[in-house]
XYZ file of C-alpha atoms in Angstrom:
566
model
C -80.768 -183.884 166.175
C -78.384 -184.111 169.140
C -76.934 -180.569 168.994
C -79.256 -179.074 171.621
C -78.818 -182.061 173.941
C -75.017 -181.695 174.056
C -74.940 -177.916 173.630
C -73.365 -177.730 170.169
C -73.641 -174.566 168.093
C -73.245 -176.683 164.940
C -72.737 -180.341 164.066
C -69.116 -181.233 164.932
C -68.622 -184.222 162.648
C -70.118 -183.266 159.312
C -68.116 -184.595 156.375
C -68.637 -181.347 154.432
C -65.315 -179.492 153.974
C -66.154 -176.678 156.406
C -62.982 -174.550 156.764
C -63.919 -173.713 160.370
C -63.148 -177.310 161.358
C -59.781 -177.436 159.620
C -57.398 -179.646 161.634
C -53.802 -179.818 160.483
C -51.873 -182.643 162.107
C -48.077 -182.674 161.920
C -48.195 -184.949 158.881
C -50.698 -182.635 157.157
C -48.367 -179.701 157.806
C -45.471 -181.711 156.370
C -47.532 -182.512 153.275
C -48.379 -178.831 152.884
C -44.712 -177.897 153.248
C -43.829 -180.378 150.477
C -46.353 -178.770 148.134
C -45.193 -175.264 148.989
C -41.608 -176.336 148.382
C -42.587 -177.860 145.066
C -44.247 -174.665 143.896
C -41.150 -172.627 144.674
C -38.537 -175.121 143.501
C -38.526 -174.019 139.895
C -39.932 -176.934 137.937
C -40.602 -180.629 137.754
C -43.309 -182.677 139.431
C -44.451 -182.846 143.037
C -46.611 -185.785 144.129
C -48.947 -186.118 147.128
C -50.637 -189.449 147.717
C -52.844 -190.838 150.467
C -55.722 -193.202 151.114
C -59.292 -192.050 150.583
C -60.346 -189.727 153.402
C -56.879 -188.986 154.817
C -57.190 -185.246 154.130
C -55.560 -184.634 150.753
C -58.297 -182.161 149.829
C -57.794 -180.410 153.168
C -54.119 -179.946 152.357
C -55.003 -178.625 148.884
C -57.397 -176.058 150.336
C -54.687 -174.865 152.713
C -52.288 -174.640 149.802
C -54.691 -172.503 147.781
C -55.062 -170.112 150.727
C -51.278 -169.714 151.044
C -50.402 -169.136 147.407
C -48.601 -165.859 146.879
C -49.834 -163.236 144.458
C -47.162 -164.193 141.897
C -48.624 -167.698 141.321
C -51.043 -168.507 138.508
C -52.835 -171.796 139.178
C -54.715 -174.238 136.953
C -56.603 -176.625 139.253
C -58.090 -179.676 137.494
C -60.605 -181.666 139.566
C -61.761 -184.090 136.852
C -58.744 -185.849 135.331
C -60.764 -188.282 133.190
C -59.858 -186.330 130.065
C -58.029 -187.031 126.865
C -54.948 -185.014 125.938
C -56.843 -182.352 123.953
C -59.453 -181.947 126.696
C -56.701 -181.590 129.295
C -55.015 -178.804 127.323
C -58.348 -177.042 126.783
C -59.161 -177.274 130.500
C -55.752 -175.813 131.383
C -56.378 -172.889 129.048
C -59.809 -172.355 130.613
C -58.333 -172.359 134.122
C -55.556 -169.927 133.178
C -57.788 -167.644 131.132
C -56.056 -168.370 127.815
C -58.332 -167.731 124.835
C -58.573 -170.239 121.959
C -60.748 -170.909 118.901
C -64.060 -172.660 119.600
C -63.850 -176.308 118.613
C -60.051 -176.311 118.566
C -58.746 -179.905 118.411
C -55.050 -179.427 117.668
C -52.560 -180.318 120.409
C -49.974 -178.133 118.673
C -52.279 -175.116 118.780
C -52.908 -175.579 122.498
C -49.200 -176.141 123.150
C -48.252 -172.960 121.303
C -50.839 -170.943 123.234
C -49.644 -172.360 126.528
C -45.963 -171.777 125.648
C -46.604 -168.108 124.868
C -48.560 -167.710 128.106
C -45.797 -169.323 130.191
C -43.067 -167.202 128.614
C -45.101 -164.056 129.229
C -45.586 -165.043 132.883
C -41.881 -165.756 133.244
C -40.995 -162.281 131.933
C -43.409 -160.797 134.488
C -41.826 -162.790 137.339
C -44.893 -165.018 137.727
C -44.963 -168.761 138.480
C -47.461 -171.038 136.748
C -48.690 -174.170 138.515
C -50.828 -177.053 137.262
C -52.498 -179.025 140.067
C -54.349 -182.243 139.199
C -56.516 -183.926 141.832
C -57.487 -187.615 141.647
C -54.487 -188.051 139.360
C -54.638 -191.851 139.656
C -57.427 -191.671 137.068
C -55.152 -190.199 134.383
C -54.422 -192.368 131.373
C -50.877 -193.187 130.294
C -51.392 -191.097 127.147
C -52.421 -188.018 129.138
C -49.575 -188.573 131.618
C -47.116 -188.492 128.739
C -48.658 -185.261 127.417
C -48.266 -183.737 130.889
C -44.602 -184.759 130.908
C -44.053 -183.026 127.587
C -45.396 -179.809 129.092
C -42.393 -179.720 131.461
C -40.131 -179.422 128.399
C -41.275 -175.806 128.206
C -38.340 -174.122 129.936
C -35.714 -171.417 129.876
C -32.000 -172.024 130.395
C -32.373 -172.029 134.178
C -35.997 -172.737 134.996
C -38.991 -174.877 134.111
C -41.894 -172.685 133.066
C -44.569 -174.981 134.497
C -44.709 -176.634 137.926
C -47.005 -179.681 138.122
C -48.522 -181.117 141.312
C -50.135 -184.557 141.147
C -52.513 -185.513 143.968
C -54.064 -188.939 144.177
C -54.666 -192.226 145.907
C -51.893 -194.846 146.336
C -52.773 -196.237 142.911
C -51.018 -193.167 141.488
C -47.712 -194.649 142.652
C -48.527 -197.871 140.813
C -49.377 -195.899 137.662
C -46.036 -194.074 137.727
C -44.210 -197.371 138.188
C -45.181 -198.385 134.649
C -42.230 -198.698 132.302
C -43.696 -196.303 129.764
C -43.887 -193.552 132.415
C -40.351 -193.906 133.756
C -39.298 -190.564 132.236
C -42.046 -188.786 134.141
C -41.244 -190.649 137.384
C -37.639 -189.471 137.151
C -38.794 -185.852 137.075
C -40.621 -185.995 140.414
C -38.627 -183.743 142.745
C -40.690 -184.238 145.914
C -42.988 -187.046 147.065
C -45.153 -187.260 150.164
C -47.533 -190.022 151.229
C -50.148 -188.755 153.666
C -50.661 -191.391 156.343
C -53.708 -191.717 158.622
C -53.752 -190.116 162.077
C -52.204 -191.953 165.001
C -54.095 -192.466 168.272
C -52.955 -189.198 169.879
C -53.775 -187.248 166.723
C -57.187 -188.912 166.568
C -57.923 -187.755 170.116
C -56.742 -184.218 169.277
C -58.814 -184.252 166.082
C -62.003 -185.191 167.956
C -61.371 -182.608 170.709
C -60.653 -179.942 168.086
C -63.950 -180.464 166.269
C -65.888 -180.521 169.557
C -64.361 -177.185 170.610
C -65.116 -175.568 167.247
C -68.718 -176.814 167.579
C -68.979 -174.972 170.918
C -68.357 -177.689 173.533
C -65.525 -177.103 175.981
C -65.840 -180.242 178.139
C -64.545 -183.774 177.452
C -67.244 -185.821 175.759
C -65.576 -188.998 174.435
C -64.107 -191.390 176.983
C -60.516 -192.483 176.266
C -61.634 -196.077 175.603
C -64.193 -194.742 173.109
C -61.506 -192.767 171.283
C -59.310 -195.872 171.101
C -62.180 -197.859 169.610
C -62.890 -195.083 167.057
C -59.224 -194.996 166.075
C -59.095 -198.769 165.743
C -62.218 -198.952 163.578
C -61.404 -195.929 161.411
C -57.717 -196.705 160.976
C -57.059 -193.037 161.720
C -58.793 -191.843 158.529
C -60.477 -188.493 159.323
C -63.549 -189.106 157.180
C -64.294 -192.392 158.952
C -63.572 -190.790 162.332
C -66.296 -188.262 161.481
C -68.988 -190.765 160.533
C -68.288 -193.069 163.504
C -68.179 -190.152 165.957
C -71.379 -188.691 164.530
C -73.259 -191.985 164.897
C -71.804 -192.468 168.391
C -73.129 -189.055 169.451
C -76.534 -190.041 168.114
C -76.347 -193.259 170.158
C -75.431 -191.358 173.319
C -78.325 -188.956 172.673
C -80.819 -191.816 172.272
C -79.601 -193.377 175.521
C -79.612 -189.955 177.246
C -75.930 -190.315 178.165
C -73.830 -187.180 178.656
C -70.648 -188.939 177.503
C -69.722 -191.299 174.669
C -68.466 -194.602 176.020
C -66.726 -197.525 174.358
C -69.889 -199.742 174.231
C -71.759 -196.935 172.432
C -68.977 -196.677 169.838
C -68.902 -200.456 169.429
C -72.607 -200.469 168.572
C -72.197 -197.522 166.190
C -69.395 -199.075 164.116
C -71.437 -201.713 162.215
C -74.210 -199.153 161.618
C -71.886 -196.921 159.579
C -69.224 -199.353 158.321
C -71.414 -202.393 157.712
C -71.224 -205.807 159.309
C -68.590 -207.030 156.837
C -66.067 -204.327 157.728
C -62.805 -205.712 159.153
C -63.203 -203.700 162.383
C -66.629 -205.254 162.986
C -65.333 -208.753 162.276
C -62.436 -208.076 164.615
C -64.845 -207.169 167.427
C -66.706 -210.448 166.961
C -63.461 -212.365 166.785
C -62.254 -210.553 169.890
C -65.258 -211.736 171.886
C -64.474 -215.339 170.979
C -60.804 -214.818 171.830
C -61.719 -213.551 175.302
C -63.478 -216.827 176.111
C -60.678 -218.848 174.564
C -58.097 -216.844 176.508
C -59.943 -217.359 179.785
C -60.002 -221.127 179.264
C -56.311 -221.110 178.343
C -55.392 -219.152 181.471
C -57.353 -221.613 183.616
C -55.590 -224.624 182.075
C -52.181 -222.974 182.553
C -52.975 -222.230 186.197
C -54.003 -225.826 186.867
C -50.913 -227.178 185.124
C -48.621 -224.832 187.043
C -50.184 -225.893 190.363
C -49.643 -229.573 189.595
C -46.059 -229.033 188.523
C -45.151 -226.924 191.547
C -46.695 -229.335 194.032
C -45.484 -232.609 192.513
C -42.034 -231.653 191.193
C -40.574 -228.936 193.490
C -37.174 -230.540 193.857
C -36.652 -230.991 190.132
C -37.584 -227.353 189.527
C -35.205 -226.177 192.242
C -32.298 -228.132 190.752
C -33.099 -226.777 187.291
C -33.198 -223.215 188.656
C -29.729 -223.612 190.146
C -28.358 -224.743 186.800
C -30.032 -221.878 184.907
C -28.837 -219.131 187.259
C -25.220 -220.288 187.191
C -24.966 -220.962 183.475
C -23.281 -218.308 181.324
C -24.998 -217.276 178.081
C -21.715 -217.682 176.166
C -18.562 -219.442 177.322
C -17.941 -220.772 180.816
C -17.993 -218.981 184.158
C -14.214 -218.819 184.358
C -14.050 -216.948 181.046
C -16.695 -214.511 182.235
C -14.954 -213.876 185.541
C -11.745 -213.002 183.683
C -13.514 -210.696 181.241
C -12.735 -206.956 181.773
C -15.509 -204.963 183.452
C -16.012 -202.715 180.435
C -16.756 -205.751 178.233
C -19.336 -207.423 180.475
C -22.948 -207.366 179.360
C -25.050 -206.175 182.293
C -28.462 -207.843 182.358
C -31.278 -205.766 183.850
C -34.375 -207.735 182.847
C -33.830 -210.486 185.403
C -36.979 -210.415 187.574
C -34.825 -211.044 190.648
C -32.991 -207.728 190.145
C -34.609 -204.457 191.142
C -33.867 -201.168 189.405
C -31.767 -200.195 192.412
C -29.649 -203.353 192.115
C -29.059 -202.615 188.447
C -27.961 -199.073 189.318
C -25.589 -200.439 191.969
C -24.028 -202.709 189.345
C -23.486 -199.800 186.988
C -21.553 -197.804 189.562
C -19.803 -200.494 191.575
C -17.784 -199.138 194.485
C -17.035 -195.699 193.049
C -18.778 -192.445 193.994
C -22.056 -191.623 192.291
C -22.372 -188.694 189.898
C -25.367 -186.860 191.347
C -24.682 -183.459 189.774
C -23.652 -184.586 186.275
C -20.202 -182.971 186.558
C -18.288 -186.248 186.257
C -20.326 -187.191 183.208
C -19.619 -183.762 181.730
C -15.909 -184.475 182.161
C -16.336 -187.745 180.282
C -18.406 -186.077 177.562
C -15.858 -183.265 177.086
C -13.152 -185.907 176.705
C -14.942 -187.241 173.619
C -14.581 -183.740 172.119
C -10.873 -183.718 172.971
C -11.360 -181.193 175.782
C -10.029 -181.586 179.356
C -12.546 -180.488 181.948
C -11.862 -180.413 185.694
C -15.282 -180.180 187.356
C -14.268 -178.579 190.621
C -11.653 -176.224 189.174
C -13.680 -174.852 186.267
C -16.938 -173.043 185.613
C -20.195 -174.878 184.943
C -20.040 -177.268 181.946
C -22.212 -175.065 179.714
C -20.204 -171.923 180.484
C -16.922 -173.829 180.045
C -18.111 -175.149 176.658
C -18.324 -171.641 175.216
C -14.534 -171.301 175.416
C -14.342 -174.076 172.783
C -17.134 -172.713 170.558
C -19.499 -175.363 171.924
C -22.968 -174.941 173.337
C -25.269 -177.027 175.546
C -28.529 -178.607 174.500
C -30.808 -180.103 177.127
C -34.234 -181.632 176.786
C -36.347 -184.769 176.789
C -36.278 -187.221 173.879
C -36.761 -190.860 172.940
C -34.174 -193.269 171.555
C -35.122 -192.603 167.935
C -34.511 -188.876 168.303
C -31.261 -189.471 170.209
C -30.119 -191.629 167.308
C -31.219 -188.951 164.835
C -29.102 -186.285 166.591
C -26.180 -188.731 166.489
C -24.157 -187.098 169.279
C -22.705 -188.626 172.462
C -24.601 -187.204 175.395
C -25.233 -187.398 179.111
C -28.371 -189.142 180.346
C -30.124 -188.572 183.654
C -31.166 -191.757 185.460
C -33.087 -192.396 188.658
C -34.448 -195.177 190.831
C -36.641 -194.978 193.899
C -33.910 -196.271 196.192
C -30.712 -194.913 194.631
C -32.042 -191.502 193.593
C -30.746 -189.430 190.660
C -27.431 -190.072 188.878
C -25.867 -189.296 185.487
C -24.030 -191.345 182.891
C -22.523 -190.775 179.432
C -23.853 -192.503 176.320
C -20.765 -192.925 174.125
C -21.969 -194.969 171.166
C -24.882 -196.949 169.725
C -24.944 -199.977 167.477
C -28.451 -201.172 166.650
C -29.975 -201.923 170.071
C -26.624 -202.071 171.884
C -25.450 -199.070 173.928
C -22.002 -198.266 175.326
C -22.199 -196.081 178.434
C -19.731 -194.720 180.975
C -20.591 -194.302 184.654
C -17.645 -192.571 186.325
C -14.728 -194.837 185.385
C -16.880 -197.880 184.555
C -17.766 -198.571 180.915
C -20.618 -200.984 180.262
C -22.522 -202.341 177.269
C -26.245 -203.011 177.446
C -29.477 -202.862 175.412
C -31.941 -199.974 175.265
C -34.705 -202.158 176.653
C -32.709 -203.014 179.727
C -31.884 -199.367 180.387
C -35.400 -198.011 179.873
C -36.626 -198.502 183.492
C -33.861 -196.172 184.712
C -34.060 -193.415 182.061
C -37.014 -191.066 181.649
C -35.735 -189.310 178.509
C -33.747 -186.376 179.951
C -30.437 -185.630 178.206
C -27.645 -183.071 177.834
C -25.268 -182.788 174.890
C -22.676 -180.432 173.426
C -22.842 -179.153 169.859
C -20.572 -176.955 167.802
C -21.997 -173.581 166.802
C -21.306 -171.915 163.444
C -19.618 -168.539 163.636
C -22.152 -165.809 164.333
C -24.920 -168.293 165.091
C -28.183 -166.693 166.169
C -31.061 -168.898 167.308
C -34.073 -168.883 164.952
C -32.268 -167.507 161.897
C -34.972 -167.173 159.236
C -36.118 -165.733 155.925
C -34.780 -162.208 155.382
C -31.816 -162.554 157.761
C -28.214 -162.163 156.645
C -24.690 -162.537 157.964
C -22.022 -165.146 158.587
C -24.384 -167.861 159.865
C -26.394 -167.622 156.626
C -23.158 -167.939 154.658
C -22.355 -171.037 156.723
C -25.768 -172.457 155.795
C -25.437 -171.761 152.070
C -21.942 -173.315 152.126
C -23.440 -176.406 153.775
C -26.173 -176.547 151.127
C -23.510 -176.574 148.448
C -21.501 -179.292 150.261
C -24.582 -181.497 150.619
C -26.396 -180.910 147.323
C -23.986 -178.901 145.151
C -26.592 -176.130 144.976
C -24.934 -172.739 144.495
C -26.968 -170.017 146.196
C -26.299 -166.337 145.575
C -26.043 -164.023 147.346
C -24.457 -166.444 149.778
C -25.070 -164.368 152.911
C -28.810 -163.786 152.397
C -31.537 -166.056 153.784
C -33.653 -166.130 150.634
C -36.790 -168.099 149.756
C -34.597 -170.681 148.047
C -32.653 -171.202 151.292
C -35.905 -171.495 153.238
C -37.292 -174.054 150.795
C -34.137 -176.168 151.059
C -34.174 -176.019 154.844
C -37.865 -176.946 155.091
C -37.390 -180.037 152.955
C -34.232 -180.970 154.884
C -36.147 -180.655 158.159
C -38.973 -182.830 156.839
C -36.565 -185.511 155.651
C -34.864 -185.572 159.061
C -37.884 -185.629 161.352
C -37.748 -181.992 162.513
C -40.526 -179.412 162.521
C -40.492 -178.106 158.952
C -40.690 -174.381 159.712
C -37.775 -173.201 157.547
C -36.090 -171.647 160.609
C -32.480 -172.510 161.440
C -32.372 -173.774 165.035
C -29.792 -175.747 166.966
C -31.163 -179.162 166.026
C -31.170 -178.251 162.346
C -27.547 -177.178 162.766
C -26.662 -180.453 164.511
C -28.156 -182.557 161.708
C -26.578 -180.466 158.960
C -23.183 -180.956 160.606
C -23.745 -184.709 160.473
C -23.424 -184.305 156.709
C -20.646 -181.740 156.376
C -18.322 -182.052 159.403
C -16.024 -185.045 159.886
C -14.130 -184.246 163.105
C -17.003 -184.238 165.580
C -17.843 -187.153 167.919
C -20.854 -189.207 166.882
C -22.886 -192.014 168.400
C -22.983 -193.968 165.158
C -19.622 -194.368 163.498
C -21.102 -195.565 160.225
C -24.458 -194.018 159.533
C -26.271 -193.626 156.242
C -28.092 -190.342 155.788
C -31.630 -189.977 154.551
C -31.956 -189.288 150.873
C -34.537 -186.774 149.821
C -36.166 -186.915 146.444
C -34.686 -183.542 145.549
C -31.186 -184.602 146.652
C -31.531 -182.037 149.431
C -30.318 -183.587 152.677
C -30.263 -182.951 156.391
C -28.250 -179.364 163.123
C -24.691 -178.740 163.721
């Protein structure tokens, strides 16, 4: 109805699974990588769960398009079957002939065993994929588990992928299914889209439909994300109804009020998002009254009791948080906690405290000296080459970029941070260690301890660190490559997971699968390509004599016991 008005070639928000509108967020790509890993891992179960409408079917369709020619797939869409019906359906999907009216589980099992052995001899992989697996009965689940007993000495003959809603996790938690649960080698729960992904999703579908201009205002996108919870199917129906509303009102853009009116039309008046809108309107009035009362109270206090407030302020600004002022004055500079959230202190005053009377490190050379010292290397800034060139003499390399605190903690390396204030300009400092929210930094010769929150106004995310390269390291080492860096990687795989890979100097599919899962477990892009950050995180597991931010740090545990840039 509204396509001609907005200039669409086709409806952008249909809920039909049109492959032209396929949108793969980072979490969808991670889910796909888990399934691909599971198919190539050589047996066991792989499980993908997610709420209704999060895109599990989308991931499955992508998987089907990427299956190699050596995979034979049985895809079961209706899992409300008994054990015999399940086996018959598998045979139908795989093209295995059987007697009409066959009711014997043993007969089906024998047929399937012969088929799997024949595929194995031909170098083929057989995969059973079951959608809506939360609807399986315990009896059928147990029959599926027994199918994984079909194996050779070194490989399971059948790979099983279970896809379902979160209730599938509850089903597998039953005591009688504990043997099956223990055989799951990879799990992934597909979460809804975040706000940025929701905006990208909407823009993507608009572009595919033929519109190249912005159509949804940012406030409208926020409201859609809030009401839909980031679930793509709900994003579609709300966006579709919002476009209809804009068309009726002859508006060339979708605004937040239009979305607000569309939500109850598609979700119903009892939906939590609709109730929240109503509640929010009441809270606005309540909040306005509260603000007015606070303002009146503050005025009365400030006009009637100024002297008492002034005396109290003097006490508060001279009181130490722990101990007395004499103890604090005698405390060494490197042990003082510098407070930067005091409203009376500007960012420039905080920066002045960090540096004291010493010269500022504008170029980062002094901080590089301090960072090299943590590696046991003496660096003389004005007598040596640039820090990155100097690092190569010690088999180190530079990494620079922009990150947040979570990623800095994930890399787990001391590094130099670039700070700036409007008055003081740019300067560098060295982050030496982290403990929860507490940071230990060095500015020239001054060492200070402070929280992330207090440092945030000065740091915009830019960093520089050193990392140790494996012998023969080549950036973007990938499937099909060979050489000493691949041998380093396969040695690391053995150290981490005791997986023996041969030939050890060949980047095989097995190496790629391990690396992709490791990258997923450690928050990296799961592309199966060995880059510097993958190397750093691998070294966190296999090297003991490198400086780290976190002295005691537990590593992530993957379901396959594969773990994760040196």
